[in-house]
């Protein structure tokens, strides 16, 4: 697996990042490390910290700043997951009970706030105002993306442009920030920094597009969650937005009804998934993801060649073929 | 009213803070300013920004940094209120529907995240690493206090020491931070900074103690919320903790049952309020608040005399007699 191979190239660093994560989750309030560890150790891919560390090391950095900053981006991401699961009323993530299913929504909201504020405290500890600018703006953008997604829930008028803005904010911005911070700690010039950030951003877009496509096809076992979750939540993802343009009026009405229902039946969701796929929603979304992978590869070749760069290329290509 | 009189002394500055708040709440996502303005303009006292600005001006600051930083502390506080109301399942705050009652829990969680991350972005814009240290630590401490309070919900073994730790984290830390930042922007020496921070911290303790006492006596009309809210939420506040020590076993059992019930009846809550008050819980809590006001006044006299200092003294004394 390309992600595992990339991780192997920076294995010591990623082990050190895990140690920082555990260390920084300590608190006199026992519920915080308990819940925090549950979600951080819940089988996530650690893509954002991996991207930050890989970029920093590839660009020649040999210090320790990237380790703490990688933990920072994982904390920001984890805080968002905790709040997302509350917002979506999810009970399952990556095949396990969500934190809110185990400890309740209240704990998830508040421990998310802790992780988010701890992340800022750690960044301040690093002390680089450029890094603080990049990651505070990425965090604010992420929050805007989440609110925008919520505002568009069940809104059949949502356009592909709206969707692009949602995923730019909620996903691409933090991938961009992670890669850029890796470049900043390595002290590279601005052309290299921009290429690194562009790689991160485009990989972020591709990753989210594939995620949204998979939610319309994959089996529960493969995804670690039920396919059709986005449809159940009324989320206007690209497969749905695209498919709506190719459906007849009767099908549009039925899909619209399902997307705005409080709790659609399994039969409803199954029909919706078939309709979205047969109208080309999944294929179109994967094609769009492919476009972003191409852009990511174009950015990557502007960076100096190295074994890590080769593996980042593999990871980018793998985005399109992954099934979970 | 002493708080109004203090505000009048820094009226232009506080108007400028309001303008910054509105400006910084702008977003391309319309739900953000909509919900943000609803809660920020919801009749709050703006105590934290007022404390920051008054301290800065009293200590001779004449620039504009305090205005943005005052908006920052109000954003952090407002984000916490939004999340608190979700956690407490509140429908009423200061006599109005809560934001979550109007827009739903999901919007409150996510707009809270936006305000919190915007606050950090603004602090980074100010660019002073000392200020970033103070307020990032205050925010993390605040989150820890909220989680600790949640962990102690309905726990009859909660001690006065536990309670002190909860209010130190969830209230005193941000008052401390606000006053300290006022001193830092004014560029005073460390003795003055510590006195300013001590004033803020002690006022914060006193304020929270009085709040918790009022929740056991005040009428809904005076408080803008129903008295007994904390008992309904199973929150182990000092009036309850203290009263439990002076109740007979039968009353302890009944109060314990009420504190852990999902939805206690109005009769339950009425009985609990009477029991807590008649066992001296309210009087003891107000006496403890008086002790913190004394400490605040001791800190205040270490600061240079001025009309603002006189008015801060009035505000401190008023903490004990306020009824809302």
XYZ file of C-alpha atoms in Angstrom:
648
model
C 0.000 0.000 0.000
C 1.532 3.333 -1.071
C 0.530 5.152 2.142
C 2.223 2.477 4.248
C 5.317 2.631 2.030
C 5.465 6.408 2.484
C 5.076 5.999 6.213
C 7.969 3.519 6.219
C 10.224 6.200 4.726
C 9.577 8.449 7.748
C 8.881 5.729 10.300
C 10.941 7.134 13.176
C 9.428 10.571 12.704
C 5.866 9.238 12.605
C 6.484 7.188 15.761
C 7.718 10.393 17.383
C 4.540 12.175 16.212
C 2.458 9.457 17.904
C 4.403 10.015 21.106
C 3.766 13.768 20.925
C 0.058 13.116 20.371
C -0.178 10.942 23.482
C 1.923 13.346 25.540
C -0.095 16.421 24.551
C -3.395 14.724 25.253
C -2.497 14.420 28.908
C -4.753 16.333 31.232
C -5.710 16.288 34.896
C -9.210 15.607 33.591
C -9.172 11.836 32.874
C -12.007 11.901 30.324
C -9.801 13.918 27.943
C -7.009 11.367 27.290
C -9.559 8.537 27.470
C -11.772 9.907 24.719
C -8.917 11.496 22.814
C -6.957 8.268 22.580
C -10.061 6.379 21.535
C -10.516 8.528 18.473
C -6.842 9.166 17.639
C -6.080 5.457 17.830
C -9.249 4.559 15.957
C -7.502 3.424 12.820
C -7.211 6.795 11.123
C -4.662 7.094 8.356
C -2.821 10.088 9.848
C -2.681 11.471 6.323
C -2.285 15.120 7.309
C 0.614 14.667 9.743
C 2.224 12.209 7.307
C 2.007 14.793 4.536
C 3.542 17.485 6.769
C 6.428 15.297 7.936
C 7.107 13.794 4.499
C 7.192 17.250 2.918
C 9.508 18.669 5.592
C 11.926 15.704 5.391
C 11.853 15.584 1.592
C 12.812 19.261 1.545
C 15.785 18.627 3.801
C 14.518 19.425 7.295
C 16.290 17.468 10.059
C 15.054 19.132 13.293
C 12.045 18.332 15.502
C 9.602 21.151 14.816
C 7.684 19.140 12.229
C 6.862 16.441 14.805
C 4.905 18.792 17.085
C 3.299 20.580 14.134
C 2.224 17.244 12.650
C 0.502 16.467 15.960
C -1.137 19.908 15.732
C -2.755 19.188 12.359
C -3.908 15.777 13.604
C -5.500 17.451 16.669
C -7.296 19.995 14.489
C -8.537 17.181 12.242
C -9.556 15.020 15.211
C -11.474 17.894 16.833
C -13.367 18.283 13.569
C -14.156 14.559 13.423
C -15.520 14.657 16.976
C -17.777 17.596 16.115
C -18.745 16.136 12.725
C -19.970 12.944 14.313
C -22.139 14.964 16.702
C -23.489 17.075 13.842
C -24.154 14.041 11.637
C -25.494 11.981 14.560
C -23.113 9.228 13.431
C -22.708 6.069 15.456
C -20.049 4.369 13.371
C -16.697 5.552 11.965
C -14.050 3.295 10.446
C -16.024 0.271 11.638
C -16.072 1.273 15.305
C -18.579 3.060 17.517
C -18.006 6.808 17.305
C -16.863 8.651 20.437
C -20.265 10.290 20.776
C -21.920 6.859 20.651
C -19.704 5.739 23.568
C -19.385 8.889 25.716
C -22.238 11.057 24.475
C -22.465 14.175 22.370
C -21.561 16.442 25.263
C -18.167 14.853 25.827
C -17.440 14.873 22.083
C -18.186 18.588 21.765
C -16.065 19.540 24.776
C -13.110 17.216 24.153
C -13.098 18.505 20.564
C -12.777 22.012 21.997
C -9.911 20.834 24.175
C -8.024 19.301 21.230
C -8.545 22.402 19.169
C -7.278 24.751 21.873
C -4.395 22.416 22.740
C -3.432 22.497 19.058
C -3.180 26.287 19.221
C -1.238 26.152 22.449
C 1.261 23.789 20.772
C 1.588 26.056 17.729
C 2.234 28.998 20.022
C 4.871 26.857 21.722
C 6.533 26.405 18.322
C 6.500 30.197 18.141
C 6.660 30.808 14.357
C 4.144 33.469 13.350
C 4.101 32.224 9.738
C 3.055 28.749 10.866
C 0.440 30.295 13.161
C -0.923 32.310 10.234
C -1.138 29.280 7.963
C -2.823 26.971 10.452
C -5.149 29.511 12.097
C -6.451 30.475 8.662
C -6.767 26.807 7.663
C -8.756 26.129 10.860
C -11.090 29.046 10.300
C -11.582 27.995 6.681
C -12.323 24.443 7.826
C -15.017 25.734 10.203
C -16.537 27.838 7.415
C -16.639 24.751 5.183
C -18.480 22.778 7.842
C -21.061 25.537 8.298
C -21.488 25.897 4.529
C -22.005 22.139 4.185
C -24.634 22.270 6.933
C -26.380 25.236 5.275
C -26.557 23.282 1.981
C -27.908 20.115 3.602
C -30.887 18.822 1.669
C -30.742 21.827 -0.689
C -31.358 20.394 -4.178
C -30.325 23.699 -5.754
C -26.728 23.148 -4.596
C -24.360 23.553 -7.553
C -21.069 21.863 -8.354
C -19.461 25.246 -7.639
C -21.009 25.277 -4.131
C -19.714 21.755 -3.580
C -16.222 22.717 -4.710
C -16.247 25.564 -2.205
C -17.345 23.195 0.592
C -14.529 20.724 -0.072
C -11.955 23.460 -0.639
C -12.765 24.744 2.851
C -13.432 21.563 4.774
C -10.701 19.340 3.292
C -8.289 20.969 0.824
C -7.428 23.884 3.160
C -5.936 21.692 5.906
C -4.059 19.458 3.419
C -2.717 22.659 1.848
C -1.771 23.972 5.301
C -0.074 20.724 6.354
C 2.073 20.540 3.212
C 2.870 24.262 3.360
C 3.949 24.069 7.001
C 6.257 21.183 6.090
C 7.844 23.445 3.465
C 8.027 26.413 5.855
C 9.877 24.513 8.582
C 12.296 23.278 5.909
C 13.008 26.936 5.085
C 12.555 26.621 1.303
C 11.957 29.507 -1.097
C 8.468 30.657 -1.970
C 8.246 28.828 -5.333
C 8.934 25.494 -3.611
C 6.523 26.399 -0.789
C 3.767 27.134 -3.303
C 4.390 23.864 -5.157
C 4.256 21.933 -1.861
C 1.015 23.667 -0.863
C -0.500 23.045 -4.320
C 0.333 19.343 -4.024
C -1.366 19.233 -0.604
C -4.415 21.140 -1.747
C -4.980 19.025 -4.872
C -4.494 15.777 -2.991
C -7.038 17.062 -0.475
C -9.597 17.734 -3.199
C -8.974 14.322 -4.792
C -9.198 12.551 -1.446
C -12.554 14.147 -0.592
C -13.998 13.515 -4.065
C -13.069 9.829 -3.866
C -14.489 9.646 -0.323
C -17.777 11.078 -1.527
C -17.811 8.743 -4.546
C -17.077 5.688 -2.372
C -19.963 6.586 -0.082
C -22.231 5.985 -3.070
C -20.856 2.540 -3.972
C -18.712 0.804 -1.367
C -19.964 -1.901 0.937
C -20.109 -1.288 4.663
C -17.320 -3.787 5.288
C -14.929 -2.001 2.930
C -15.639 1.498 4.183
C -15.976 0.818 7.882
C -19.195 2.730 7.588
C -22.527 2.243 5.884
C -22.576 3.382 2.257
C -25.201 6.019 1.704
C -24.363 7.832 4.950
C -24.126 11.117 3.073
C -27.531 10.523 1.488
C -28.992 9.680 4.894
C -27.532 12.953 6.237
C -28.887 14.919 3.281
C -25.348 15.938 2.271
C -25.237 17.350 -1.256
C -22.088 15.651 -2.535
C -20.940 15.751 -6.152
C -22.289 12.296 -7.136
C -25.774 13.455 -6.145
C -25.438 16.963 -7.627
C -24.251 15.521 -10.920
C -26.785 12.693 -11.076
C -29.691 15.092 -10.470
C -28.972 16.700 -13.846
C -29.490 13.395 -15.666
C -32.585 12.119 -13.874
C -36.150 12.397 -15.079
C -38.526 14.599 -13.089
C -40.070 11.689 -11.176
C -36.661 10.443 -10.046
C -35.557 13.979 -9.100
C -38.639 14.309 -6.912
C -38.049 10.983 -5.229
C -34.352 11.672 -4.605
C -35.224 15.128 -3.274
C -37.735 13.613 -0.900
C -35.170 11.079 0.353
C -32.453 13.724 0.800
C -34.719 15.844 2.996
C -36.315 13.021 5.030
C -35.435 12.864 8.713
C -34.731 9.103 8.541
C -34.983 7.581 5.073
C -35.577 3.812 4.980
C -32.878 1.375 3.840
C -34.987 0.830 0.728
C -34.979 4.578 0.039
C -31.209 4.750 0.416
C -30.659 1.686 -1.759
C -32.800 3.196 -4.500
C -30.965 6.522 -4.220
C -27.531 4.876 -4.478
C -28.589 2.938 -7.597
C -30.094 6.045 -9.163
C -27.011 8.172 -8.465
C -24.652 5.523 -9.829
C -26.705 4.728 -12.924
C -26.918 8.446 -13.787
C -23.134 8.673 -13.803
C -22.685 10.465 -10.484
C -19.945 8.155 -9.238
C -18.035 7.981 -12.527
C -18.134 11.762 -12.966
C -16.886 12.341 -9.419
C -14.007 9.904 -9.876
C -13.096 11.609 -13.151
C -12.998 14.954 -11.371
C -10.785 13.379 -8.686
C -8.477 12.227 -11.487
C -8.139 15.807 -12.657
C -6.992 16.868 -9.210
C -4.498 14.000 -9.052
C -3.027 15.274 -12.334
C -2.712 18.770 -10.847
C -1.078 17.296 -7.739
C 1.465 15.454 -9.912
C 2.197 18.638 -11.863
C 2.961 20.391 -8.582
C 5.058 17.490 -7.362
C 7.500 17.564 -10.282
C 8.427 21.114 -9.288
C 9.876 19.697 -6.064
C 13.377 18.158 -5.925
C 13.471 14.422 -6.769
C 13.904 11.998 -3.864
C 12.604 8.627 -2.638
C 9.903 10.480 -0.642
C 8.823 12.363 -3.755
C 8.503 9.070 -5.660
C 6.341 7.702 -2.907
C 4.173 10.847 -2.753
C 3.557 10.256 -6.453
C 2.401 6.703 -5.690
C 0.123 7.982 -2.926
C -1.395 10.515 -5.304
C -2.102 7.842 -7.941
C -3.426 5.459 -5.293
C -6.045 8.027 -4.244
C -8.027 7.021 -7.330
C -7.928 3.281 -6.754
C -8.349 3.064 -3.003
C -11.482 1.326 -1.800
C -11.498 2.478 1.833
C -25.091 50.427 37.718
C -21.318 50.125 38.243
C -20.730 48.068 35.064
C -22.497 50.707 32.967
C -20.509 53.464 34.693
C -17.273 51.612 33.892
C -18.364 51.178 30.301
C -19.041 54.938 30.094
C -15.412 55.607 31.003
C -14.256 53.651 27.931
C -17.321 54.220 25.752
C -15.518 55.035 22.495
C -13.244 52.027 22.886
C -16.153 49.659 23.611
C -18.056 50.973 20.602
C -14.956 50.271 18.541
C -14.834 46.734 20.009
C -18.447 46.194 18.884
C -17.484 47.323 15.395
C -14.558 44.870 15.335
C -16.873 42.068 16.484
C -19.325 42.726 13.647
C -16.526 43.116 11.097
C -14.752 39.901 12.100
C -17.952 37.888 12.051
C -18.305 38.493 8.328
C -18.134 35.388 6.205
C -19.190 34.279 2.751
C -21.310 31.743 4.617
C -24.407 33.763 5.641
C -25.379 31.513 8.569
C -22.201 32.573 10.418
C -22.899 36.316 10.853
C -26.605 35.561 11.304
C -26.123 33.212 14.218
C -23.051 35.008 15.557
C -24.822 38.354 15.757
C -27.812 36.750 17.414
C -25.758 35.508 20.302
C -23.261 38.379 20.539
C -26.075 40.934 20.538
C -28.145 38.835 22.927
C -27.801 41.179 25.871
C -24.543 39.847 27.240
C -22.586 42.112 29.530
C -19.334 42.029 27.526
C -17.558 41.730 30.872
C -14.383 40.129 29.526
C -13.689 42.654 26.743
C -14.637 45.476 29.121
C -12.126 44.195 31.677
C -9.393 43.943 29.022
C -9.994 47.440 27.631
C -10.435 49.084 31.038
C -7.205 47.517 32.291
C -5.240 48.559 29.189
C -6.538 52.152 29.292
C -6.118 52.472 33.065
C -2.484 51.415 32.645
C -1.885 54.107 30.048
C -2.347 52.319 26.713
C -3.552 54.595 23.900
C -3.226 52.422 20.775
C -5.728 50.095 19.106
C -4.440 46.606 19.876
C -6.728 46.194 22.880
C -9.825 46.654 20.689
C -9.124 43.585 18.528
C -7.953 41.551 21.524
C -11.121 42.460 23.434
C -13.131 41.110 20.480
C -10.972 37.958 20.654
C -11.898 37.225 24.284
C -15.570 37.874 23.518
C -15.374 35.411 20.588
C -13.771 32.746 22.782
C -16.464 33.301 25.415
C -19.254 33.295 22.816
C -17.992 30.052 21.263
C -18.108 28.502 24.730
C -21.675 29.746 25.301
C -22.780 28.224 21.989
C -21.262 24.865 22.916
C -22.501 25.075 26.532
C -26.072 25.522 25.410
C -25.772 22.434 23.204
C -24.205 20.443 26.050
C -26.825 21.610 28.572
C -29.669 21.273 26.063
C -30.682 24.809 27.060
C -33.482 26.603 25.271
C -33.329 29.929 27.076
C -30.448 32.293 27.872
C -30.861 35.844 29.184
C -34.601 35.616 28.558
C -34.273 34.734 24.856
C -34.313 31.503 22.896
C -30.785 30.085 22.694
C -29.097 29.860 19.298
C -29.443 26.079 19.319
C -33.187 26.436 19.966
C -33.464 28.659 16.854
C -30.925 27.134 14.424
C -30.329 23.686 15.901
C -27.450 22.071 17.749
C -25.480 21.444 14.567
C -25.239 25.119 13.651
C -24.301 26.043 17.235
C -21.456 23.522 17.335
C -20.021 24.606 13.979
C -20.452 28.373 14.344
C -18.829 28.040 17.782
C -15.882 26.400 16.030
C -15.783 29.264 13.546
C -15.725 31.920 16.295
C -13.028 30.051 18.164
C -10.790 29.707 15.117
C -11.473 33.291 14.020
C -10.388 34.398 17.510
C -7.056 32.653 16.981
C -6.673 34.111 13.520
C -7.210 37.604 14.995
C -4.674 36.974 17.767
C -2.158 35.842 15.168
C -2.932 39.053 13.275
C -1.983 40.991 16.425
C 1.268 39.027 16.297
C 2.426 39.174 19.936
C 3.601 35.752 21.070
C 3.057 36.656 24.761
C -0.604 37.441 24.089
C -0.913 34.226 22.080
C 0.560 32.270 24.991
C -1.803 33.818 27.520
C -4.985 33.354 25.515
C -4.210 29.938 24.021
C -3.527 28.606 27.521
C -6.679 30.296 28.858
C -8.715 28.679 26.057
C -7.285 25.237 26.705
C -7.897 25.651 30.438
C -11.471 26.730 29.711
C -12.063 23.578 27.662
C -10.603 21.431 30.458
C -12.964 23.116 32.932
C -15.958 22.320 30.751
C -14.947 18.659 30.440
C -14.291 18.426 34.189
C -17.715 19.926 34.921
C -19.303 17.377 32.591
C -17.386 14.520 34.243
C -18.658 15.638 37.660
C -22.281 15.944 36.523
C -24.592 14.208 38.995
C -21.593 13.012 41.031
C -22.614 13.520 44.664
C -19.041 12.846 45.798
C -17.889 16.098 44.180
C -15.935 18.165 46.718
C -15.639 21.899 47.168
C -12.064 21.499 45.927
C -13.307 19.868 42.707
C -15.755 22.720 42.267
C -13.028 25.321 42.798
C -10.996 23.637 40.085
C -13.971 23.678 37.691
C -14.592 27.404 38.132
C -10.895 28.248 38.088
C -10.711 26.625 34.657
C -14.041 27.518 33.133
C -14.361 31.113 34.370
C -11.419 32.550 36.319
C -8.833 31.616 33.647
C -10.374 33.770 30.893
C -10.983 36.731 33.262
C -7.356 36.363 34.341
C -6.262 36.222 30.697
C -8.359 39.239 29.680
C -6.979 41.429 32.485
C -3.430 40.189 31.891
C -3.584 40.926 28.160
C -4.782 44.455 28.991
C -1.675 44.875 31.139
C 0.608 43.310 28.505
C -0.498 45.633 25.698
C 0.036 48.561 28.093
C 3.638 47.374 28.487
C 3.701 47.450 32.303
C 6.241 45.670 34.529
C 5.612 42.156 35.793
C 4.424 43.194 39.291
C 1.668 45.325 37.770
C 0.836 42.575 35.266
C 0.453 40.044 38.090
C -1.763 42.408 40.097
C -3.964 43.012 37.047
C -4.231 39.264 36.395
C -5.019 38.580 40.072
C -7.798 41.147 39.966
C -9.235 39.477 36.861
C -8.952 35.983 38.271
C -10.586 36.836 41.609
C -13.405 38.756 39.973
C -13.946 35.721 37.756
C -14.237 33.398 40.760
C -16.610 35.811 42.515
C -18.715 36.247 39.403
C -19.136 32.486 38.912
C -19.895 31.861 42.609
C -22.623 34.522 42.580
C -23.995 33.114 39.327
C -24.225 29.667 40.868
C -25.809 31.077 44.050
C -28.369 33.075 42.036
C -29.357 29.952 40.131
C -30.557 28.564 43.473
C -32.706 31.572 44.419
C -33.496 34.068 41.675
C -36.788 34.162 39.795
C -36.839 33.437 36.075
C -37.725 37.058 35.276
C -34.675 38.395 37.102
C -32.207 35.881 35.702
C -33.480 35.648 32.168
C -33.420 31.928 32.771
C -35.228 29.483 34.979
C -33.775 29.163 38.477
C -32.735 25.619 39.196
C -31.234 25.159 35.712
C -28.025 23.831 37.260
C -29.986 21.339 39.354
C -31.940 20.243 36.264
C -28.601 19.715 34.483
C -27.169 17.794 37.459
C -24.381 20.391 37.829
C -22.602 20.045 41.166
C -22.308 23.723 42.097
C -21.126 24.953 45.480
C -24.601 25.654 46.947
C -25.490 21.992 46.377
C -22.108 20.609 47.496
C -22.253 22.642 50.697
C -25.910 21.930 51.461
C -25.392 18.171 51.070
C -23.166 18.250 54.163
C -25.990 19.649 56.315
C -28.888 17.504 55.108
C -30.257 14.413 56.803
C -29.855 11.094 55.008
C -33.380 11.115 53.580
C -32.905 14.570 52.047
C -29.478 13.599 50.679
C -31.067 10.620 48.951
C -33.861 12.691 47.482
C -31.504 15.441 46.271
C -29.178 12.804 44.803
C -32.075 11.248 42.948
C -33.153 14.628 41.556
C -29.610 15.551 40.496
C -29.257 12.364 38.476
C -32.743 12.268 36.938
C -32.985 12.797 33.189
C -35.818 15.343 33.575
C -36.736 16.187 37.163
C -40.241 17.628 37.646
C -40.812 21.274 38.585
C -41.880 20.014 42.013
C -38.554 18.138 42.382
C -36.579 21.244 41.441
C -38.608 23.473 43.741
C -38.001 21.103 46.638
C -34.272 20.947 45.831
C -33.929 24.740 45.711
C -35.660 25.086 49.093
C -33.528 22.342 50.609
C -30.275 23.830 49.281
C -31.174 27.314 50.479
C -32.422 26.215 53.921
C -29.223 24.206 54.488
C -27.156 27.344 53.954
C -25.879 26.535 50.464
C -26.672 29.953 49.015
C -25.399 31.956 51.995
C -22.151 29.972 52.128
C -21.553 30.445 48.403
C -22.141 34.198 48.622
C -19.756 34.380 51.597
C -17.092 32.618 49.534
C -17.729 35.080 46.711
C -17.176 37.876 49.238
C -13.765 36.419 50.028
C -12.788 36.577 46.352
C -14.024 40.164 46.077
C -11.738 41.041 48.998
C -8.802 39.418 47.193
C -9.700 41.303 44.008
C -9.705 44.590 45.934
C -6.322 43.750 47.482
C -4.920 43.245 43.988
C -6.547 46.424 42.730
C -4.837 48.715 45.234
C -1.490 47.616 43.825
C -2.453 49.312 40.556
C -2.046 53.082 40.034
C -5.065 55.136 41.182
C -7.345 56.513 38.445
C -11.065 57.007 37.723
C -11.114 53.594 35.991
C -9.585 51.960 39.069
C -12.276 53.532 41.259
C -14.931 52.160 38.969
C -13.337 48.681 38.861
C -13.598 48.765 42.669
C -17.322 49.523 42.386
C -17.772 46.694 39.876
C -16.009 44.289 42.236
C -18.249 45.272 45.156
C -21.340 45.146 42.943
C -20.614 41.488 42.086
C -22.000 40.560 45.507
C -25.244 42.519 45.254
C -26.193 41.948 41.622
C -29.388 40.060 41.043
C -28.966 39.234 37.359
